[in-house]
Amino acid sequence: ALHAAIFRALAQAPLLSAGEILISDARHHEALSRCRDGLARAREALASGASEEMPLVDLYAALKCLGEITGEVGLDEIYDRIFSTFCIGK
């Protein structure tokens, strides 16, 4: 009964407006802010006509920030997996 009452109360009074996200962990908030900034820098680099390689640094930084939250493996681990199964240059 308590479970149902909580769900009814939440359904009647949304905590957030449409499009808003609640981030309750300060570390996650900081990581997401750094990710957003990296994506913005990458977008600006592409819009200014920079070669595709230039925004990769910012995209990698954004990816790394998300990995801090999700616990995903880093790019080095991904490269290790790829190069351990493929023989590049043959």
Coordinates of N, CA and C in Angstrom, one line a residue:
A1 N 0.8 -1.2 0.0 CA 0.0 0.0 0.0 C 0.9 1.3 0.0
L2 N 2.0 1.2 0.8 CA 2.9 2.4 0.8 C 3.5 2.6 -0.5
H3 N 3.9 1.5 -1.2 CA 4.5 1.6 -2.5 C 3.6 2.3 -3.5
A4 N 2.3 1.8 -3.5 CA 1.3 2.4 -4.4 C 1.1 3.9 -4.1
A5 N 1.0 4.2 -2.8 CA 0.8 5.6 -2.4 C 1.9 6.5 -2.9
I6 N 3.2 6.1 -2.8 CA 4.3 6.8 -3.2 C 4.2 7.1 -4.7
F7 N 3.9 6.0 -5.5 CA 3.8 6.2 -6.9 C 2.7 7.1 -7.3
R8 N 1.6 7.0 -6.6 CA 0.5 8.0 -6.9 C 0.9 9.4 -6.7
A9 N 1.5 9.6 -5.6 CA 2.0 11.0 -5.2 C 3.0 11.5 -6.2
L10 N 3.9 10.7 -6.7 CA 4.9 11.1 -7.7 C 4.2 11.4 -9.0
A11 N 3.3 10.6 -9.4 CA 2.6 10.7 -10.7 C 1.8 12.0 -10.7
Q12 N 1.2 12.4 -9.6 CA 0.4 13.6 -9.5 C 1.2 14.9 -9.5
A13 N 2.4 14.9 -8.9 CA 3.2 16.1 -8.8 C 4.6 15.8 -9.3
P14 N 4.8 16.0 -10.6 CA 6.1 15.8 -11.2 C 7.2 16.7 -10.5
L15 N 8.3 16.1 -10.2 CA 9.4 16.8 -9.6 C 10.1 17.8 -10.5
L16 N 10.1 17.5 -11.8 CA 10.8 18.3 -12.8 C 9.9 18.7 -13.9
S17 N 10.2 19.8 -14.5 CA 9.5 20.2 -15.7 C 10.0 19.4 -16.9
A18 N 9.2 19.4 -18.0 CA 9.7 18.6 -19.1 C 11.0 19.1 -19.6
G19 N 11.9 18.2 -19.9 CA 13.2 18.5 -20.4 C 14.3 18.8 -19.3
E20 N 13.9 18.8 -18.1 CA 14.8 19.0 -17.0 C 15.4 17.7 -16.5
I21 N 16.6 17.7 -16.0 CA 17.2 16.5 -15.4 C 17.7 16.7 -14.0
L22 N 17.4 15.8 -13.1 CA 17.8 16.0 -11.7 C 19.1 15.2 -11.5
I23 N 20.2 15.9 -11.1 CA 21.5 15.2 -10.9 C 21.7 15.4 -9.4
S24 N 21.7 14.3 -8.6 CA 21.8 14.4 -7.2 C 23.2 14.3 -6.7
D25 N 24.1 13.8 -7.5 CA 25.5 13.6 -7.0 C 26.4 14.7 -7.6
A26 N 27.1 15.4 -6.7 CA 28.0 16.5 -7.1 C 29.1 16.1 -8.1
R27 N 29.6 14.9 -7.9 CA 30.7 14.4 -8.8 C 30.1 14.1 -10.2
H28 N 28.9 13.6 -10.2 CA 28.3 13.4 -11.5 C 28.0 14.7 -12.2
H29 N 27.5 15.7 -11.4 CA 27.2 17.0 -12.0 C 28.5 17.6 -12.6
E30 N 29.6 17.5 -11.9 CA 30.8 18.1 -12.4 C 31.3 17.4 -13.6
A31 N 31.2 16.1 -13.7 CA 31.6 15.3 -14.8 C 30.7 15.6 -16.0
L32 N 29.4 15.7 -15.8 CA 28.5 16.1 -16.9 C 28.7 17.5 -17.4
S33 N 29.1 18.4 -16.5 CA 29.4 19.8 -16.9 C 30.7 19.8 -17.8
R34 N 31.7 19.0 -17.4 CA 32.9 19.0 -18.2 C 32.6 18.3 -19.5
C35 N 31.8 17.3 -19.6 CA 31.4 16.6 -20.8 C 30.7 17.6 -21.7
R36 N 29.7 18.4 -21.2 CA 29.0 19.4 -22.0 C 30.0 20.4 -22.6
D37 N 31.0 20.8 -21.8 CA 31.9 21.8 -22.3 C 32.8 21.2 -23.4
G38 N 33.2 20.0 -23.2 CA 34.0 19.3 -24.3 C 33.2 19.2 -25.6
L39 N 32.0 18.8 -25.5 CA 31.1 18.7 -26.7 C 31.0 20.0 -27.3
A40 N 30.8 21.1 -26.5 CA 30.6 22.4 -27.1 C 31.9 22.9 -27.8
R41 N 33.1 22.6 -27.2 CA 34.3 22.9 -27.9 C 34.5 22.2 -29.2
A42 N 34.1 20.9 -29.2 CA 34.2 20.1 -30.4 C 33.3 20.6 -31.5
R43 N 32.1 21.0 -31.1 CA 31.1 21.6 -32.1 C 31.7 22.9 -32.7
E44 N 32.3 23.7 -31.8 CA 32.8 25.0 -32.3 C 34.0 24.7 -33.3
A45 N 34.8 23.7 -33.0 CA 35.9 23.4 -33.8 C 35.4 23.0 -35.2
L46 N 34.4 22.1 -35.2 CA 33.9 21.7 -36.5 C 33.2 22.8 -37.3
A47 N 32.5 23.7 -36.5 CA 31.8 24.8 -37.2 C 32.8 25.8 -37.8
S48 N 34.0 25.9 -37.2 CA 35.0 26.8 -37.7 C 35.8 26.3 -38.9
G49 N 35.5 25.1 -39.2 CA 36.1 24.5 -40.4 C 37.4 23.7 -40.1
A50 N 37.6 23.5 -38.8 CA 38.8 22.7 -38.4 C 38.7 21.3 -39.0
S51 N 39.8 20.6 -39.2 CA 39.8 19.2 -39.7 C 39.1 18.4 -38.6
E52 N 38.6 17.2 -39.0 CA 37.9 16.3 -38.1 C 38.8 15.8 -37.0
E53 N 40.1 15.8 -37.1 CA 41.0 15.4 -36.1 C 41.0 16.3 -34.9
M54 N 40.8 17.6 -35.2 CA 41.0 18.6 -34.1 C 40.0 18.4 -33.0
P55 N 38.7 18.2 -33.3 CA 37.7 18.1 -32.2 C 37.8 16.7 -31.4
L56 N 38.6 15.8 -32.0 CA 38.7 14.5 -31.3 C 39.2 14.6 -29.9
V57 N 40.1 15.5 -29.6 CA 40.7 15.7 -28.3 C 39.5 16.0 -27.3
D58 N 38.7 17.0 -27.8 CA 37.5 17.4 -26.9 C 36.5 16.3 -26.8
L59 N 36.3 15.5 -27.9 CA 35.3 14.4 -27.8 C 35.8 13.3 -26.9
Y60 N 37.1 13.1 -27.0 CA 37.7 12.0 -26.1 C 37.6 12.5 -24.6
A61 N 37.8 13.8 -24.3 CA 37.6 14.3 -23.0 C 36.2 14.1 -22.5
A62 N 35.2 14.4 -23.4 CA 33.8 14.3 -23.0 C 33.5 12.8 -22.7
L63 N 34.0 11.9 -23.6 CA 33.8 10.5 -23.4 C 34.4 10.0 -22.0
K64 N 35.6 10.5 -21.7 CA 36.2 10.2 -20.5 C 35.4 10.6 -19.3
C65 N 34.8 11.8 -19.4 CA 33.9 12.3 -18.3 C 32.7 11.4 -18.1
L66 N 32.1 11.0 -19.2 CA 31.0 10.0 -19.0 C 31.4 8.7 -18.4
G67 N 32.6 8.3 -18.8 CA 33.2 7.0 -18.2 C 33.4 7.1 -16.7
E68 N 33.7 8.3 -16.2 CA 33.8 8.5 -14.8 C 32.5 8.2 -14.1
I69 N 31.4 8.4 -14.7 CA 30.1 8.2 -14.1 C 29.7 6.7 -14.3
T70 N 29.9 6.2 -15.6 CA 29.4 4.9 -15.9 C 30.3 3.7 -15.5
G71 N 31.6 4.1 -15.3 CA 32.6 3.1 -15.0 C 33.0 2.3 -16.2
E72 N 32.8 2.9 -17.4 CA 33.2 2.2 -18.6 C 34.7 2.2 -18.7
V73 N 35.1 1.3 -19.6 CA 36.6 1.2 -19.8 C 37.0 2.4 -20.6
G74 N 38.3 2.8 -20.4 CA 38.8 3.9 -21.2 C 39.2 3.5 -22.6
L75 N 39.6 4.5 -23.3 CA 40.0 4.3 -24.7 C 41.2 3.4 -24.9
D76 N 42.1 3.5 -24.0 CA 43.3 2.7 -24.0 C 42.9 1.2 -23.9
E77 N 42.0 0.9 -23.0 CA 41.5 -0.5 -22.9 C 40.8 -0.9 -24.2
I78 N 40.0 0.0 -24.8 CA 39.4 -0.4 -26.1 C 40.4 -0.7 -27.1
Y79 N 41.4 0.2 -27.3 CA 42.5 0.0 -28.2 C 43.2 -1.4 -28.0
D80 N 43.4 -1.7 -26.7 CA 44.1 -3.0 -26.4 C 43.2 -4.1 -26.9
R81 N 41.9 -4.0 -26.7 CA 41.0 -5.1 -27.1 C 41.0 -5.2 -28.6
I82 N 40.9 -4.1 -29.3 CA 40.9 -4.1 -30.8 C 42.2 -4.7 -31.3
F83 N 43.3 -4.2 -30.9 CA 44.6 -4.6 -31.4 C 45.0 -6.0 -31.0
S84 N 44.4 -6.5 -29.9 CA 44.7 -7.9 -29.6 C 44.0 -8.9 -30.5
T85 N 42.9 -8.4 -31.2 CA 42.2 -9.4 -32.0 C 42.4 -9.1 -33.5
F86 N 42.9 -7.9 -33.9 CA 43.1 -7.6 -35.3 C 44.6 -7.4 -35.5
C87 N 45.1 -7.8 -36.6 CA 46.5 -7.5 -37.0 C 46.4 -6.4 -38.0
I88 N 46.7 -5.2 -37.6 CA 46.7 -4.0 -38.5 C 47.9 -4.0 -39.3
G89 N 47.8 -3.7 -40.6 CA 48.9 -3.6 -41.5 C 49.3 -4.8 -42.3
K90 N 48.5 -5.9 -42.2 CA 48.8 -7.1 -43.0 C 48.0 -7.1 -44.2

